[in-house]
mmCIF file of C-alpha atoms and ligand atoms in Angstrom:
data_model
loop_
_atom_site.group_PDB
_atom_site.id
_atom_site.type_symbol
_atom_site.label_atom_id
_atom_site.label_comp_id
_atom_site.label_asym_id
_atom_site.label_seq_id
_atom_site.Cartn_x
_atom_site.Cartn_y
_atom_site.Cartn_z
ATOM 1 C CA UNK A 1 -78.433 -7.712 79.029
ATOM 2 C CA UNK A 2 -81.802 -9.698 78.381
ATOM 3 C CA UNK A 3 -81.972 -12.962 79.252
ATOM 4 C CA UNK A 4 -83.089 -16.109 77.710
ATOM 5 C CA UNK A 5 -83.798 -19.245 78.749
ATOM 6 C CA UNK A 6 -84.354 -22.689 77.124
ATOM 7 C CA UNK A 7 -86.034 -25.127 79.493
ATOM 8 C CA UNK A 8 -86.546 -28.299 77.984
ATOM 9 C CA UNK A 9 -87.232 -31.131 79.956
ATOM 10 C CA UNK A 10 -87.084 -32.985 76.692
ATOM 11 C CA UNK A 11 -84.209 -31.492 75.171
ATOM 12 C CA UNK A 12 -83.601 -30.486 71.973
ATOM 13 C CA UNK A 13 -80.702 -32.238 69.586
ATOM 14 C CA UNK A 14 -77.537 -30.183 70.278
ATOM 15 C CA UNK A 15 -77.221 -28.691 66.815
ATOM 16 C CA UNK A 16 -80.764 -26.881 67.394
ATOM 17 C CA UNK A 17 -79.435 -25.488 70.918
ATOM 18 C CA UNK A 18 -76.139 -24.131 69.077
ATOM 19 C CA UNK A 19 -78.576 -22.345 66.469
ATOM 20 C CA UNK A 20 -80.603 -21.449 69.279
ATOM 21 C CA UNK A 21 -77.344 -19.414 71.228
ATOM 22 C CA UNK A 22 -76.239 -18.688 67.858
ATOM 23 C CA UNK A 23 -79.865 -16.218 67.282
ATOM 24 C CA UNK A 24 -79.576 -15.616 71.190
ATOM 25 C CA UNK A 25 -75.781 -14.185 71.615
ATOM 26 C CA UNK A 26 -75.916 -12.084 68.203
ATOM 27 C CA UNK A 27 -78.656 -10.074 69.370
ATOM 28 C CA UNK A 28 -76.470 -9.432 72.429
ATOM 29 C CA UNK A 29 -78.541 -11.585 74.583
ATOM 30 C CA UNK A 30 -77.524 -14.167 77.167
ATOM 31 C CA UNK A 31 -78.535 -17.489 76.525
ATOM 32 C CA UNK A 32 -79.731 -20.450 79.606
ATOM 33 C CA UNK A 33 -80.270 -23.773 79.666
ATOM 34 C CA UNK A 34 -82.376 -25.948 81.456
ATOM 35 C CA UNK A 35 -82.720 -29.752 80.418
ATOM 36 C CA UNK A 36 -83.836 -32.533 81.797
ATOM 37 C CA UNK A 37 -84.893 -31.686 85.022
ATOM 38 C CA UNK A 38 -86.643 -32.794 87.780
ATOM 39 C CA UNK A 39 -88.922 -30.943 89.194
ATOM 40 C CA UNK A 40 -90.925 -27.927 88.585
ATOM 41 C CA UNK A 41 -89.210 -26.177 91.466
ATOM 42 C CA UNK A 42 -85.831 -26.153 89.280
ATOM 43 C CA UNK A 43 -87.982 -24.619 86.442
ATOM 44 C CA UNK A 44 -89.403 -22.042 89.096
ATOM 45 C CA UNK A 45 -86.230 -20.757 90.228
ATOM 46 C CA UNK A 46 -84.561 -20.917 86.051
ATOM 47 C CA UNK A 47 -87.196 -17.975 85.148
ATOM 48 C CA UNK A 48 -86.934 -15.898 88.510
ATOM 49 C CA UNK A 49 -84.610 -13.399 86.290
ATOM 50 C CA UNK A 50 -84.644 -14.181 82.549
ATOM 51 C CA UNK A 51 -86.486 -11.949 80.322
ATOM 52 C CA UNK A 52 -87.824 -14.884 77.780
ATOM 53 C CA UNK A 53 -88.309 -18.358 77.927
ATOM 54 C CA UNK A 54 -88.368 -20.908 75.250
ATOM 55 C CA UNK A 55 -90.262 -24.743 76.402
ATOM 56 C CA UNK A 56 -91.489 -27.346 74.714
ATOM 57 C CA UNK A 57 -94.153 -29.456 76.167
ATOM 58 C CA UNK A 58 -92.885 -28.308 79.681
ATOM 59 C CA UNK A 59 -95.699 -27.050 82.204
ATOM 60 C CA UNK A 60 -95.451 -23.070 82.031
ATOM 61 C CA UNK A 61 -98.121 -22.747 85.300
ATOM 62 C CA UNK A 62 -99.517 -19.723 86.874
ATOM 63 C CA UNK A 63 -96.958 -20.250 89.500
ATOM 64 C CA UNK A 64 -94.380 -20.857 86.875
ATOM 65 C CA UNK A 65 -95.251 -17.157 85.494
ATOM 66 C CA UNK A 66 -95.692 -15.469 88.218
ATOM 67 C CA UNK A 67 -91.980 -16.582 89.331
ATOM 68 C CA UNK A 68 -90.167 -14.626 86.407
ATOM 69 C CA UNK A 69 -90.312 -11.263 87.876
ATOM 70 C CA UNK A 70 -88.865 -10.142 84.279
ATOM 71 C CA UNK A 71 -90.743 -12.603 82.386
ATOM 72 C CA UNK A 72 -91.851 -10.616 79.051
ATOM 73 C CA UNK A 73 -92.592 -13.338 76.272
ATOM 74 C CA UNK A 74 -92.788 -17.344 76.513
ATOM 75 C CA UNK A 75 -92.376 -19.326 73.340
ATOM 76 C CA UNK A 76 -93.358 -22.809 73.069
ATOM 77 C CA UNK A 77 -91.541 -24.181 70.081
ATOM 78 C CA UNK A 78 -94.105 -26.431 68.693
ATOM 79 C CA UNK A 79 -97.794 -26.108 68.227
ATOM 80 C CA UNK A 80 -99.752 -27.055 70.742
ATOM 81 C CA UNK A 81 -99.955 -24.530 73.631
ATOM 82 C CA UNK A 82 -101.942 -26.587 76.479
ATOM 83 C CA UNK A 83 -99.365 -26.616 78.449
ATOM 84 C CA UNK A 84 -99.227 -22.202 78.775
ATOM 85 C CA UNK A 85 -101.845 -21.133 81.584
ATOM 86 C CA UNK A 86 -102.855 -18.533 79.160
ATOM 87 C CA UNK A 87 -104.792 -16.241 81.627
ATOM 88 C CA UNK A 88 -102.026 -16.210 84.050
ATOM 89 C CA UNK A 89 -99.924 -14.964 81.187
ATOM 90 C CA UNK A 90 -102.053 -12.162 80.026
ATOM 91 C CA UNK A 91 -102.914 -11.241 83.254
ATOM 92 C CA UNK A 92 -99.116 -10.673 84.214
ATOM 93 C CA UNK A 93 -99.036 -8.759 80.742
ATOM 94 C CA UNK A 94 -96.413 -11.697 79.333
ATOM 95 C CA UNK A 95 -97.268 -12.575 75.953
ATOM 96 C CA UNK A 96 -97.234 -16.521 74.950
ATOM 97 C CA UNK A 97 -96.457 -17.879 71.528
ATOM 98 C CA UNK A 98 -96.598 -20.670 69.664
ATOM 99 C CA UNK A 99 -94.467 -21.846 66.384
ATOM 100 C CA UNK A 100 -97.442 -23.733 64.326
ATOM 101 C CA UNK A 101 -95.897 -25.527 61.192
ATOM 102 C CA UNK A 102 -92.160 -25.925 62.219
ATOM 103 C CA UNK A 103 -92.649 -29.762 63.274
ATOM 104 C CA UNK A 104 -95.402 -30.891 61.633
ATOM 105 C CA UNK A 105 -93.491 -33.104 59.204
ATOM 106 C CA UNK A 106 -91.698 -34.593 62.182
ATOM 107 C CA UNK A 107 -95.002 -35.625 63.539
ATOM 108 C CA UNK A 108 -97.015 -36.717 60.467
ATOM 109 C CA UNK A 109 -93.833 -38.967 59.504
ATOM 110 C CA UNK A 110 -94.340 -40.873 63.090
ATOM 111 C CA UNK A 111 -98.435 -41.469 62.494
ATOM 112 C CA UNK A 112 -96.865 -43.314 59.214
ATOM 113 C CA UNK A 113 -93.846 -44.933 61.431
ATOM 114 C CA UNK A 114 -96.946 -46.320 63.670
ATOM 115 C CA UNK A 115 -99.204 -46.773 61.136
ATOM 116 C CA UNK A 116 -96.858 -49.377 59.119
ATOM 117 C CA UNK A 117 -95.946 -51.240 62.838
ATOM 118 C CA UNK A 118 -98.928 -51.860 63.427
ATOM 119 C CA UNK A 119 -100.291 -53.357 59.564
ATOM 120 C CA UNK A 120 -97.631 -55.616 59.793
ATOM 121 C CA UNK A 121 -98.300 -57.023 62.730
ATOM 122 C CA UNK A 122 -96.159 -55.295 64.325
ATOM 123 C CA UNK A 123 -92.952 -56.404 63.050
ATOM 124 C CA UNK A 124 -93.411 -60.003 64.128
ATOM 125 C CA UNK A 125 -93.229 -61.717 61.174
ATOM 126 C CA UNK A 126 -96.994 -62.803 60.786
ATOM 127 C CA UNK A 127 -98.835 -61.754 58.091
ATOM 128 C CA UNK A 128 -100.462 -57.997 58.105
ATOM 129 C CA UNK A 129 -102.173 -55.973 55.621
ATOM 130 C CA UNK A 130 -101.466 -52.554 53.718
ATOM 131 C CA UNK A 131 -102.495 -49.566 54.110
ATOM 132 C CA UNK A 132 -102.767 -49.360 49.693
ATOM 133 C CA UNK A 133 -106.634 -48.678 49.369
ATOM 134 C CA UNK A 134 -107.661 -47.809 52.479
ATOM 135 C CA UNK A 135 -109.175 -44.863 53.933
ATOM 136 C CA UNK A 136 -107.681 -42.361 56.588
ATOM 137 C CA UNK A 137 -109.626 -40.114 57.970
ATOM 138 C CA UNK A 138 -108.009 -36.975 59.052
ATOM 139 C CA UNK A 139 -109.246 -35.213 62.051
ATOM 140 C CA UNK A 140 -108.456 -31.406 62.050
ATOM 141 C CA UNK A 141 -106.774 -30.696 59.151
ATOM 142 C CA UNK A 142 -104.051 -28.126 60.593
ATOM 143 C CA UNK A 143 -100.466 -28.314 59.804
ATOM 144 C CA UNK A 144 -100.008 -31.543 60.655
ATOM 145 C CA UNK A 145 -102.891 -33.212 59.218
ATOM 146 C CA UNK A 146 -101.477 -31.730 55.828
ATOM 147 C CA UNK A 147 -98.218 -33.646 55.574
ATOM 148 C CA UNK A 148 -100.445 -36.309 56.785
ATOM 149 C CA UNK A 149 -102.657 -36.147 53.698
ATOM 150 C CA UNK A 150 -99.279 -35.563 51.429
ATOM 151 C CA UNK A 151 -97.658 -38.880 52.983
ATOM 152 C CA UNK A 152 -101.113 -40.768 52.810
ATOM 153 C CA UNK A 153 -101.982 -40.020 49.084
ATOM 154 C CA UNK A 154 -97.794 -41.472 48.559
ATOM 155 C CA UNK A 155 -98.961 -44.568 50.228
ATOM 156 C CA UNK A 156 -102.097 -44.808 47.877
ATOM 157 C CA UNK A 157 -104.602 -44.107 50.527
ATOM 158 C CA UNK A 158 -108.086 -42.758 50.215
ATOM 159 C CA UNK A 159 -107.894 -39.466 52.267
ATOM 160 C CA UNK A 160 -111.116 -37.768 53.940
ATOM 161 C CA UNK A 161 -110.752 -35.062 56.504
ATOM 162 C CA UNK A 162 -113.148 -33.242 58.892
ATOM 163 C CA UNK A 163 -112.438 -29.772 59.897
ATOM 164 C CA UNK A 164 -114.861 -27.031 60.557
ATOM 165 C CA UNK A 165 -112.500 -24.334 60.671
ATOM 166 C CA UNK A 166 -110.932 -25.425 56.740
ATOM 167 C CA UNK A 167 -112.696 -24.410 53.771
ATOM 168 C CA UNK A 168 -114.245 -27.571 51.582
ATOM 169 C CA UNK A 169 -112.410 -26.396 48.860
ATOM 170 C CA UNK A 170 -109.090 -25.897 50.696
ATOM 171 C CA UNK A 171 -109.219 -29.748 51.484
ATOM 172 C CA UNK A 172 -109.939 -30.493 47.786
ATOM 173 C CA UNK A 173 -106.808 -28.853 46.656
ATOM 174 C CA UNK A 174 -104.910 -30.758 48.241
ATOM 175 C CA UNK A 175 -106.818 -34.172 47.150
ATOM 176 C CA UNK A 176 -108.336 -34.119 50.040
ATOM 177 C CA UNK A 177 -112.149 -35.247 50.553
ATOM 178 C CA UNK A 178 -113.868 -33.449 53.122
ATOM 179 C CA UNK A 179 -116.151 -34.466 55.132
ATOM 180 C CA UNK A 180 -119.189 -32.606 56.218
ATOM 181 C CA UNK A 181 -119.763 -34.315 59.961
ATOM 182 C CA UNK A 182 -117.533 -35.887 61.967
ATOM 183 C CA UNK A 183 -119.716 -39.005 62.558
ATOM 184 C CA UNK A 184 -119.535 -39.518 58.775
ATOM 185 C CA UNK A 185 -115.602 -38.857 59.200
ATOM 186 C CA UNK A 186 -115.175 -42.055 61.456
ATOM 187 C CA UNK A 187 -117.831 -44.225 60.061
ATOM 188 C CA UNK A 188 -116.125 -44.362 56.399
ATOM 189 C CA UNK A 189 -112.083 -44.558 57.521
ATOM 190 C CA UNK A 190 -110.349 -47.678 58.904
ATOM 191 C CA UNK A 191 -107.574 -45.191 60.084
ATOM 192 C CA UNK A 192 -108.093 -41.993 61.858
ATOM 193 C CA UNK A 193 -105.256 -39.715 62.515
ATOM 194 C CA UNK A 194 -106.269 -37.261 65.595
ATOM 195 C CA UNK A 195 -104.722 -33.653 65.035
ATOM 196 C CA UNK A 196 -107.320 -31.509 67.083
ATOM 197 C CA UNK A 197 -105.887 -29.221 70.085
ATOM 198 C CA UNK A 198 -106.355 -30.124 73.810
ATOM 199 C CA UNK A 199 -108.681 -27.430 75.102
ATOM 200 C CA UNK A 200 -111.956 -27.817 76.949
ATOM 201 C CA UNK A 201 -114.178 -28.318 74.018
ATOM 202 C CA UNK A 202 -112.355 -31.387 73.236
ATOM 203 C CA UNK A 203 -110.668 -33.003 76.294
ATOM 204 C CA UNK A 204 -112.427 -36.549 76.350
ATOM 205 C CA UNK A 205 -113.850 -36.063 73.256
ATOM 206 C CA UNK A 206 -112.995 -39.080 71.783
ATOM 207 C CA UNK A 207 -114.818 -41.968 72.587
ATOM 208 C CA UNK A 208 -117.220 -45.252 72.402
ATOM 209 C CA UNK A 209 -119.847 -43.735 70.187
ATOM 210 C CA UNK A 210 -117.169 -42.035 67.690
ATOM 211 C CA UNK A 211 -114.972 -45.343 67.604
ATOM 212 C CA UNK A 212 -117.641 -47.982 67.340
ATOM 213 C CA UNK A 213 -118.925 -46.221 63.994
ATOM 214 C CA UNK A 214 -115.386 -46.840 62.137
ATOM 215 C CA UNK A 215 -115.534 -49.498 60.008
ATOM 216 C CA UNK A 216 -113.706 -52.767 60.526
ATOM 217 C CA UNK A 217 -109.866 -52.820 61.022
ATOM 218 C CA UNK A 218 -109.986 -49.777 62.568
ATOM 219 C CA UNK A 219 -107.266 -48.469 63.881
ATOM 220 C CA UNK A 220 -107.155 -45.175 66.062
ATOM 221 C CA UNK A 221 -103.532 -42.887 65.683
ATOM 222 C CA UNK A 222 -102.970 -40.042 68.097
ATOM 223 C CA UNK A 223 -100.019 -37.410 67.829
ATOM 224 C CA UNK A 224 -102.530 -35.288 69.573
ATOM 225 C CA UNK A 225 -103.071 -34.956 72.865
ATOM 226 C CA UNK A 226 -103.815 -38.119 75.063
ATOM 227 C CA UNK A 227 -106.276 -35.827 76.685
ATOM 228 C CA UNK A 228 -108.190 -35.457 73.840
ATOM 229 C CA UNK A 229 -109.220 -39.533 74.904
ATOM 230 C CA UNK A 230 -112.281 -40.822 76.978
ATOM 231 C CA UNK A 231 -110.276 -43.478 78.272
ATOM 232 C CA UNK A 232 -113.566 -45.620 79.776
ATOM 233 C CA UNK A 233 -115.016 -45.041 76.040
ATOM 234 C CA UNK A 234 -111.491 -46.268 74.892
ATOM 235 C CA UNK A 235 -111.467 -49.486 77.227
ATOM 236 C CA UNK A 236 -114.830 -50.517 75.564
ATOM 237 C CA UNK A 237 -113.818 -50.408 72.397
ATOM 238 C CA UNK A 238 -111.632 -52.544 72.675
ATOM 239 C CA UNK A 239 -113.117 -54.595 74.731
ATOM 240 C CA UNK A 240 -116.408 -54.998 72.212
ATOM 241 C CA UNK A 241 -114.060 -54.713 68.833
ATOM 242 C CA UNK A 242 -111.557 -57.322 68.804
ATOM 243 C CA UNK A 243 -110.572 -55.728 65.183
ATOM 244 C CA UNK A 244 -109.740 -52.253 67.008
ATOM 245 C CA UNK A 245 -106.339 -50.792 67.284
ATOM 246 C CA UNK A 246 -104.875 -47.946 69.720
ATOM 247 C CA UNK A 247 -102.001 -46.478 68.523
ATOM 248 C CA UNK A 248 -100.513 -43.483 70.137
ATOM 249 C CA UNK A 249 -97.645 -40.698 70.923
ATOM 250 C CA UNK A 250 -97.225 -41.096 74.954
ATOM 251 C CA UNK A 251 -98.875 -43.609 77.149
ATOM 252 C CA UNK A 252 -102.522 -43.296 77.962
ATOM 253 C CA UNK A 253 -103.192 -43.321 82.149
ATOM 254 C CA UNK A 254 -104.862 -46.911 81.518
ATOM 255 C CA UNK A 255 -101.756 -48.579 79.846
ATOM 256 C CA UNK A 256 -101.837 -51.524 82.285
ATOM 257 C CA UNK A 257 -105.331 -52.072 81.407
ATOM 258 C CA UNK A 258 -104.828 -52.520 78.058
ATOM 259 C CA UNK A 259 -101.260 -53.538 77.969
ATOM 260 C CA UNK A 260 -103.112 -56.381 80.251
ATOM 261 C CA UNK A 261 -106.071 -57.397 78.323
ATOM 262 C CA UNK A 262 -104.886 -56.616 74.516
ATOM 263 C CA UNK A 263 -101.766 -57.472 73.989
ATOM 264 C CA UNK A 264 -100.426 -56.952 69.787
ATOM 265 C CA UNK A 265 -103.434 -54.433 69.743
ATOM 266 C CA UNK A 266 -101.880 -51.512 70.662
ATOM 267 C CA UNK A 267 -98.281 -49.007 70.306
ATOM 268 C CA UNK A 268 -97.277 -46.240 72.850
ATOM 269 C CA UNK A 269 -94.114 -44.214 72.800
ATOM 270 C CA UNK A 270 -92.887 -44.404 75.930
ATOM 271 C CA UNK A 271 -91.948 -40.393 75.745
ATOM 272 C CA UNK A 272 -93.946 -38.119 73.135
ATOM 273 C CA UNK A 273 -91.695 -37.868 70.519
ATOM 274 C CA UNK A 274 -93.581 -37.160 67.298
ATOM 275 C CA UNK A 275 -91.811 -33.583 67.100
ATOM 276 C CA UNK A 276 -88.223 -35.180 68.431
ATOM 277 C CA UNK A 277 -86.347 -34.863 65.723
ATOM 278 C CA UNK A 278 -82.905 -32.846 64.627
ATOM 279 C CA UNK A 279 -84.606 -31.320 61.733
ATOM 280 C CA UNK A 280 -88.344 -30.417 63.823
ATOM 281 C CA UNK A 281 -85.899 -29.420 66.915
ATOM 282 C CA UNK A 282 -84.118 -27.024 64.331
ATOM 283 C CA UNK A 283 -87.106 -25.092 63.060
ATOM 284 C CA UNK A 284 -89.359 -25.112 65.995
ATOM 285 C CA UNK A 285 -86.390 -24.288 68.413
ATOM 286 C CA UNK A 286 -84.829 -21.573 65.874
ATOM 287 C CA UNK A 287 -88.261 -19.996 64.919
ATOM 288 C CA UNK A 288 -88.840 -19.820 68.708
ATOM 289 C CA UNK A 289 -85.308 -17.848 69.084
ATOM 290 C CA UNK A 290 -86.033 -15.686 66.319
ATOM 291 C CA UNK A 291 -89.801 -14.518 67.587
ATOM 292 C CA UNK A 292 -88.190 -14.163 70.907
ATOM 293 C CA UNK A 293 -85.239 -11.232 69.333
ATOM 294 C CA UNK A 294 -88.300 -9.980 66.569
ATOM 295 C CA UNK A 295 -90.260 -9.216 69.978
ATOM 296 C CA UNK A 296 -87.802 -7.211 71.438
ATOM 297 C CA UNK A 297 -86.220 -5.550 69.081
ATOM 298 C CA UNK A 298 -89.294 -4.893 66.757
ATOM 299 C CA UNK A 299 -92.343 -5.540 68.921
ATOM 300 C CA UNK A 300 -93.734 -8.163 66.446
ATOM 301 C CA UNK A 301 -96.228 -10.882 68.139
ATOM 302 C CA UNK A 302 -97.187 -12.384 64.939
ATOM 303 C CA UNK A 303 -97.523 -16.177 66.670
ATOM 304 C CA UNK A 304 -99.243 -14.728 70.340
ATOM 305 C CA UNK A 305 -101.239 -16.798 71.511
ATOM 306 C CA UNK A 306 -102.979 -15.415 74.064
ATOM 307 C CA UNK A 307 -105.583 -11.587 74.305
HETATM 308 C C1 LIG B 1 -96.451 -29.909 69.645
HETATM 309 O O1 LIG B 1 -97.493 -29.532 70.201
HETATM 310 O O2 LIG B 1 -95.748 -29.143 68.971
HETATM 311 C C2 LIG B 1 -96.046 -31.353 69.713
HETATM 312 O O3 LIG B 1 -96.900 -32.071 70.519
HETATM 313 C C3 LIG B 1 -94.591 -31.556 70.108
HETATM 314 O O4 LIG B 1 -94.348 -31.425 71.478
HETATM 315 P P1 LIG B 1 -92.865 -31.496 72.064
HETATM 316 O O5 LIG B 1 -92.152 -30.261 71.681
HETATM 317 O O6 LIG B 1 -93.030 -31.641 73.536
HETATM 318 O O7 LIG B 1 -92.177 -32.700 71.480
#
């Protein structure tokens, strides 16, 4: 009997695990949970003998890979796939997947969430400003950056995007302005909504000469990656740009810094949680389930990730 397991340090809402056995146990599978734990030693000895694993943002490492002697497929239910050491993967002959799309909403409703905070001063009663009229600049315009541009044109907002990879025309359908450079992408938006993937091209890619061409009121929002941040760049910003605002999903390294020195200027989830919802835990975590039984039972890799 093949064996799954779900290792989630972050686990998902109950009703998505239940759909999750649900997928698991009717294909005659059997079905294992890890949540919350500890250390990466418990997830090292959860995939020794399981067949398939399903994570989230948890660290699937070489060492990680190499422990599942049986290990055929790994699905991360969500988008980004940083956390997969890719080569390791192929070189064991496991294939790695992704499910792009099945929490974008989740996450685009959470820039908005941050977005309004931080207008209104955050919540404190003083006065703030709307975001009615102003621009957002979209950076990647992926799955994410979609509902994004959907929940910003609801809001009345101007909406630019930069994406090489999306046609110009693509973006227009939607309402969408493209824009052809990404200097002229941050130099015309007041808000910029990171959606690009962490990978070596763009770890620390995001820095003082970007953010000191947006306009004034700028505010940065990242459901990225926090890698995707030059943190030093960061720290000058602010430090030159009293009118600049950090918003973002999980704690950059220098919080203290700036928790420090910029108080009311700033938002960080504690835990990234831009995808932690019932409904983005259902379709991500069911999808995953599903690619995991269409693998085995009809060889389809329609979401691998990796050569
Ligand atoms: C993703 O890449 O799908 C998001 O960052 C969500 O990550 P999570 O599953 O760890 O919440």
């Amino acid at each position: 009997m093949k064996k799954v397991l779900v290792a989630t340090d972050k686990p998902f809402a109950k009703v998505a695990v239940d759909g999750i056995r649900e997928i698991v146990e009717k294909a005659g599978y059997e079905l294992r949970l890890l949540e919350k734990y500890t250390s990466q030693d418990d997830l090292i000895k959860a995939v020794e003998d399981v067949d398939a694993m399903i994570i989230r943002s948890d660290i699937a490492s070489r060492e990680v890979i190499e422990a599942g002697k049986n290990l055929k497929i790994v699905v991360r239910a969500g988008a980004g796939y940083d956390n997969i050491d890719l080569a390791a993967a192929t070189e064991k002959g496991v294939v790695a997947m992704n499910t792009p799309g099945q929490n974008s909403n989740a996450v685009a409703e959470l820039v908005f969430g941050m977005m309004v905070y931080s207008a209104r001063a955050n919540f404190s009663g003083a006065s703030g400003t709307e975001l009615r009229g102003k621009n957002i600049g979209i950076h990647a315009y992926g799955n994410v950056g979609k509902y994004v541009a959907l929940i910003a044109k609801g809001f009345g907002m101007d909406v630019f995007a930069f994406d090489p990879f999306v046609s110009a025309e693509a973006m227009e359908k939607d309402g969408v302005k493209p824009v052809d450079t990404i200097e002229k992408l941050y130099s015309g938006c007041q808000y910029i909504s990171l959606h690009i993937p962490a990978n070596a091209q763009t770890k620390k890619s995001i820095g003082e000469n970007l953010l000191s061409l947006m306009p004034k009121g700028a505010t940065l929002v990242n459901t990225a990656r926090k890698e995707v941040i030059d943190e030093d760049g960061l720290l000058k910003v602010f430090e030159n740009r009293p009118d600049f605002k950090y918003l973002s999903d999980i704690e950059p390294d220098n919080k203290a810094e700036i928790a420090e020195k910029y108080s009311g200027r700033y938002f960080f989830t504690p835990k990234k949680m831009g995808a932690q919802t019932s409904e983005a835990n259902i379709n991500a975590g069911l999808a995953a389930a599903r690619q995991i039984v269409d693998f085995f039972e009809k060889g389809i890799t329609t979401f691998k990730v990796n050569k």
